[in-house]
Coordinates of C-alpha atoms and ligand atoms in Angstrom, one line a residue:
M1 CA -182.2 -125.0 -48.6
A2 CA -180.1 -126.8 -51.2
I3 CA -177.4 -126.2 -53.7
L4 CA -178.8 -127.1 -57.1
K5 CA -177.0 -128.6 -60.1
I6 CA -176.2 -126.1 -62.8
A7 CA -177.0 -126.9 -66.4
R8 CA -174.2 -126.2 -68.8
M9 CA -174.2 -125.0 -72.4
G10 CA -175.5 -127.8 -74.7
H11 CA -178.1 -129.0 -72.3
P12 CA -181.6 -128.6 -73.9
I13 CA -183.1 -127.0 -70.8
L14 CA -181.0 -123.9 -71.6
R15 CA -182.5 -123.6 -75.1
R16 CA -186.2 -124.0 -74.5
P17 CA -188.3 -120.9 -73.6
A18 CA -189.3 -121.0 -69.9
D19 CA -193.0 -121.0 -68.8
D20 CA -194.7 -118.2 -66.9
V21 CA -195.1 -118.7 -63.2
V22 CA -198.9 -119.0 -62.5
D23 CA -198.7 -118.1 -58.7
P24 CA -195.6 -116.2 -57.5
T25 CA -196.8 -116.7 -53.9
A26 CA -196.8 -120.5 -54.1
P27 CA -194.6 -122.2 -51.5
E28 CA -192.7 -124.2 -54.1
I29 CA -191.7 -120.9 -55.8
R30 CA -190.4 -119.5 -52.6
K31 CA -188.4 -122.8 -52.0
L32 CA -187.1 -122.6 -55.6
V33 CA -185.9 -119.0 -55.0
E34 CA -184.2 -119.9 -51.7
D35 CA -182.3 -122.7 -53.4
M36 CA -181.4 -120.5 -56.4
V37 CA -180.0 -117.8 -54.1
E38 CA -178.0 -120.4 -52.1
T39 CA -176.7 -121.9 -55.4
M40 CA -175.8 -118.4 -56.8
E41 CA -173.9 -117.4 -53.6
D42 CA -172.1 -120.8 -53.5
A43 CA -171.0 -120.6 -57.1
P44 CA -170.4 -117.6 -56.7
G45 CA -172.3 -115.7 -59.4
T46 CA -174.0 -112.4 -59.9
G47 CA -177.3 -113.8 -61.2
L48 CA -179.1 -117.1 -61.9
A49 CA -182.1 -118.0 -63.9
A50 CA -184.3 -121.0 -63.1
P51 CA -183.6 -122.9 -66.4
Q52 CA -179.9 -122.9 -65.3
V53 CA -181.0 -125.2 -62.4
H54 CA -183.2 -127.4 -64.7
V55 CA -186.5 -125.6 -63.8
P56 CA -188.2 -124.2 -66.9
L57 CA -189.9 -121.3 -65.2
R58 CA -189.6 -117.5 -65.6
V59 CA -187.7 -116.8 -62.4
V60 CA -184.4 -114.8 -62.0
V61 CA -182.4 -113.9 -58.9
F62 CA -179.4 -111.5 -58.9
F63 CA -177.3 -109.2 -56.7
V64 CA -174.9 -106.4 -57.5
S65 CA -172.7 -105.2 -54.6
P66 CA -171.7 -101.5 -54.6
Q67 CA -168.1 -102.6 -55.0
R68 CA -168.9 -104.6 -58.1
A69 CA -171.1 -101.8 -59.5
A70 CA -168.2 -99.4 -59.1
R71 CA -165.7 -101.7 -60.7
E72 CA -167.9 -102.4 -63.7
A73 CA -168.7 -98.7 -64.1
E74 CA -165.0 -98.0 -64.3
L75 CA -164.6 -100.6 -67.0
D76 CA -167.6 -99.5 -69.2
G77 CA -167.0 -95.8 -68.7
S78 CA -170.2 -95.1 -66.9
A79 CA -168.6 -94.2 -63.5
G80 CA -169.7 -90.6 -63.9
D81 CA -173.3 -91.7 -63.5
S82 CA -173.8 -91.9 -59.7
A83 CA -177.0 -94.0 -59.9
V84 CA -175.0 -97.0 -61.4
L85 CA -172.6 -97.0 -58.5
E86 CA -175.1 -98.0 -55.9
G87 CA -175.4 -101.6 -56.7
V88 CA -178.6 -103.6 -56.6
P89 CA -179.9 -105.4 -53.5
L90 CA -180.7 -109.1 -53.8
S91 CA -183.6 -109.2 -56.2
V92 CA -186.1 -111.8 -57.3
L93 CA -187.8 -111.3 -60.6
I94 CA -190.8 -113.5 -61.6
N95 CA -192.2 -113.3 -65.1
P96 CA -189.9 -110.3 -66.0
V97 CA -190.5 -108.2 -69.1
I98 CA -187.8 -105.8 -70.4
E99 CA -188.3 -102.6 -72.5
P100 CA -185.3 -100.9 -73.9
L101 CA -185.2 -97.1 -73.2
S102 CA -182.9 -96.2 -76.1
R103 CA -181.3 -97.7 -79.1
E104 CA -177.8 -97.2 -77.6
T105 CA -175.8 -100.3 -76.7
T106 CA -172.8 -100.7 -74.6
L107 CA -170.1 -103.4 -74.9
G108 CA -169.1 -105.3 -71.7
W109 CA -167.6 -108.5 -70.5
E110 CA -169.9 -111.2 -69.3
G111 CA -169.5 -114.7 -67.8
C112 CA -172.2 -117.3 -67.1
L113 CA -172.3 -120.2 -64.7
S114 CA -173.6 -122.3 -67.6
V115 CA -170.6 -121.4 -69.7
P116 CA -167.8 -122.1 -67.1
G117 CA -164.3 -120.8 -67.7
L118 CA -165.2 -118.4 -70.5
T119 CA -165.9 -114.8 -70.9
G120 CA -167.1 -112.7 -73.8
E121 CA -167.7 -109.1 -74.8
V122 CA -171.4 -108.6 -75.4
P123 CA -173.4 -105.6 -76.6
R124 CA -176.5 -104.8 -74.4
H125 CA -179.0 -102.0 -74.3
S126 CA -177.5 -99.2 -72.2
A127 CA -180.8 -98.4 -70.5
I128 CA -183.9 -100.5 -69.9
R129 CA -187.1 -100.5 -67.9
Y130 CA -188.2 -103.8 -66.5
R131 CA -191.3 -105.1 -64.8
A132 CA -191.7 -108.3 -62.8
L133 CA -193.5 -109.7 -59.8
D134 CA -191.9 -110.5 -56.5
L135 CA -192.6 -113.4 -54.1
E136 CA -195.6 -111.5 -52.7
G137 CA -197.1 -111.1 -56.1
Q138 CA -196.4 -107.3 -56.0
E139 CA -195.3 -105.6 -59.2
I140 CA -191.7 -104.3 -59.4
V141 CA -191.0 -101.6 -62.0
R142 CA -187.4 -100.4 -62.3
E143 CA -185.2 -98.4 -64.7
A144 CA -181.7 -99.7 -65.0
R145 CA -178.5 -98.5 -66.7
G146 CA -174.9 -99.8 -66.9
F147 CA -174.1 -103.2 -65.3
H148 CA -177.5 -103.5 -63.6
A149 CA -179.1 -103.3 -67.1
R150 CA -176.6 -105.8 -68.4
V151 CA -177.3 -108.3 -65.7
V152 CA -181.0 -108.2 -66.1
Q153 CA -180.7 -108.6 -69.9
H154 CA -178.4 -111.5 -69.5
E155 CA -180.6 -113.3 -67.0
C156 CA -183.8 -112.7 -68.8
D157 CA -182.2 -114.1 -72.0
H158 CA -181.9 -117.4 -70.2
L159 CA -185.7 -117.4 -69.9
D160 CA -185.9 -117.3 -73.7
G161 CA -183.3 -120.0 -74.3
V162 CA -180.5 -117.5 -75.2
L163 CA -176.9 -117.7 -73.9
Y164 CA -174.6 -114.7 -74.1
P165 CA -172.4 -116.0 -76.9
Q166 CA -175.5 -115.8 -79.1
R167 CA -175.6 -112.1 -78.5
M168 CA -172.0 -111.5 -79.4
T169 CA -171.1 -109.6 -82.6
D170 CA -167.3 -110.3 -82.5
L171 CA -166.5 -113.9 -81.5
S172 CA -162.8 -113.1 -81.4
K173 CA -163.8 -111.6 -78.0
L174 CA -164.8 -115.0 -76.6
M175 CA -162.0 -116.3 -74.5
F176 CA -161.0 -118.2 -71.4
T177 CA -161.3 -116.0 -68.3
S178 CA -157.8 -117.1 -67.4
E179 CA -156.5 -115.4 -70.6
L180 CA -158.4 -112.1 -70.0
H181 CA -155.3 -110.4 -68.5
H182 CA -153.7 -110.4 -72.0
L183 CA -156.0 -107.6 -72.9
S184 CA -154.4 -105.2 -70.5
D185 CA -150.9 -106.5 -71.4
G186 CA -151.5 -104.5 -74.6
Ligands
LIG201 NI1 -175.9 -116.8 -67.4

């Protein structure tokens, strides 16, 4: 296992579309995923996409603890929806594809290990269905709402060379994380 170097905004690897993984069961893909998980946990981060560690392949890892899910649901007003409170176990998505389930979007704050120190308010589809392969080559099909849906959309954007500031509709909501407390100061 190894902690990998994270590419930061401006590096060309973050702008190019990543390539499909030909064989999800290949040993080098398992090794990549192990290193990505270690890197994500060390950072720490909620998710990581392979281009962020200089590997142009369609691989994503993410994890949402129940505590984090509950906190985010409180913030985006979806806490009444018990399914979003459960969190998501450590997940590996290979060649993921997203399908929005409605036109509705939700605003929420995002950060990114490739955009250190900053946070921004980003609109995302409120509900999605996604498909991917796991390390055994088995298909994963999940429906996601709330923060789970947000994380998957953020990470899959990395596979298409898109960073969250490009999804923002109001750049006055791009700020340093250390200044975020001013929002609640009123
Ligand atoms: Ni990111």
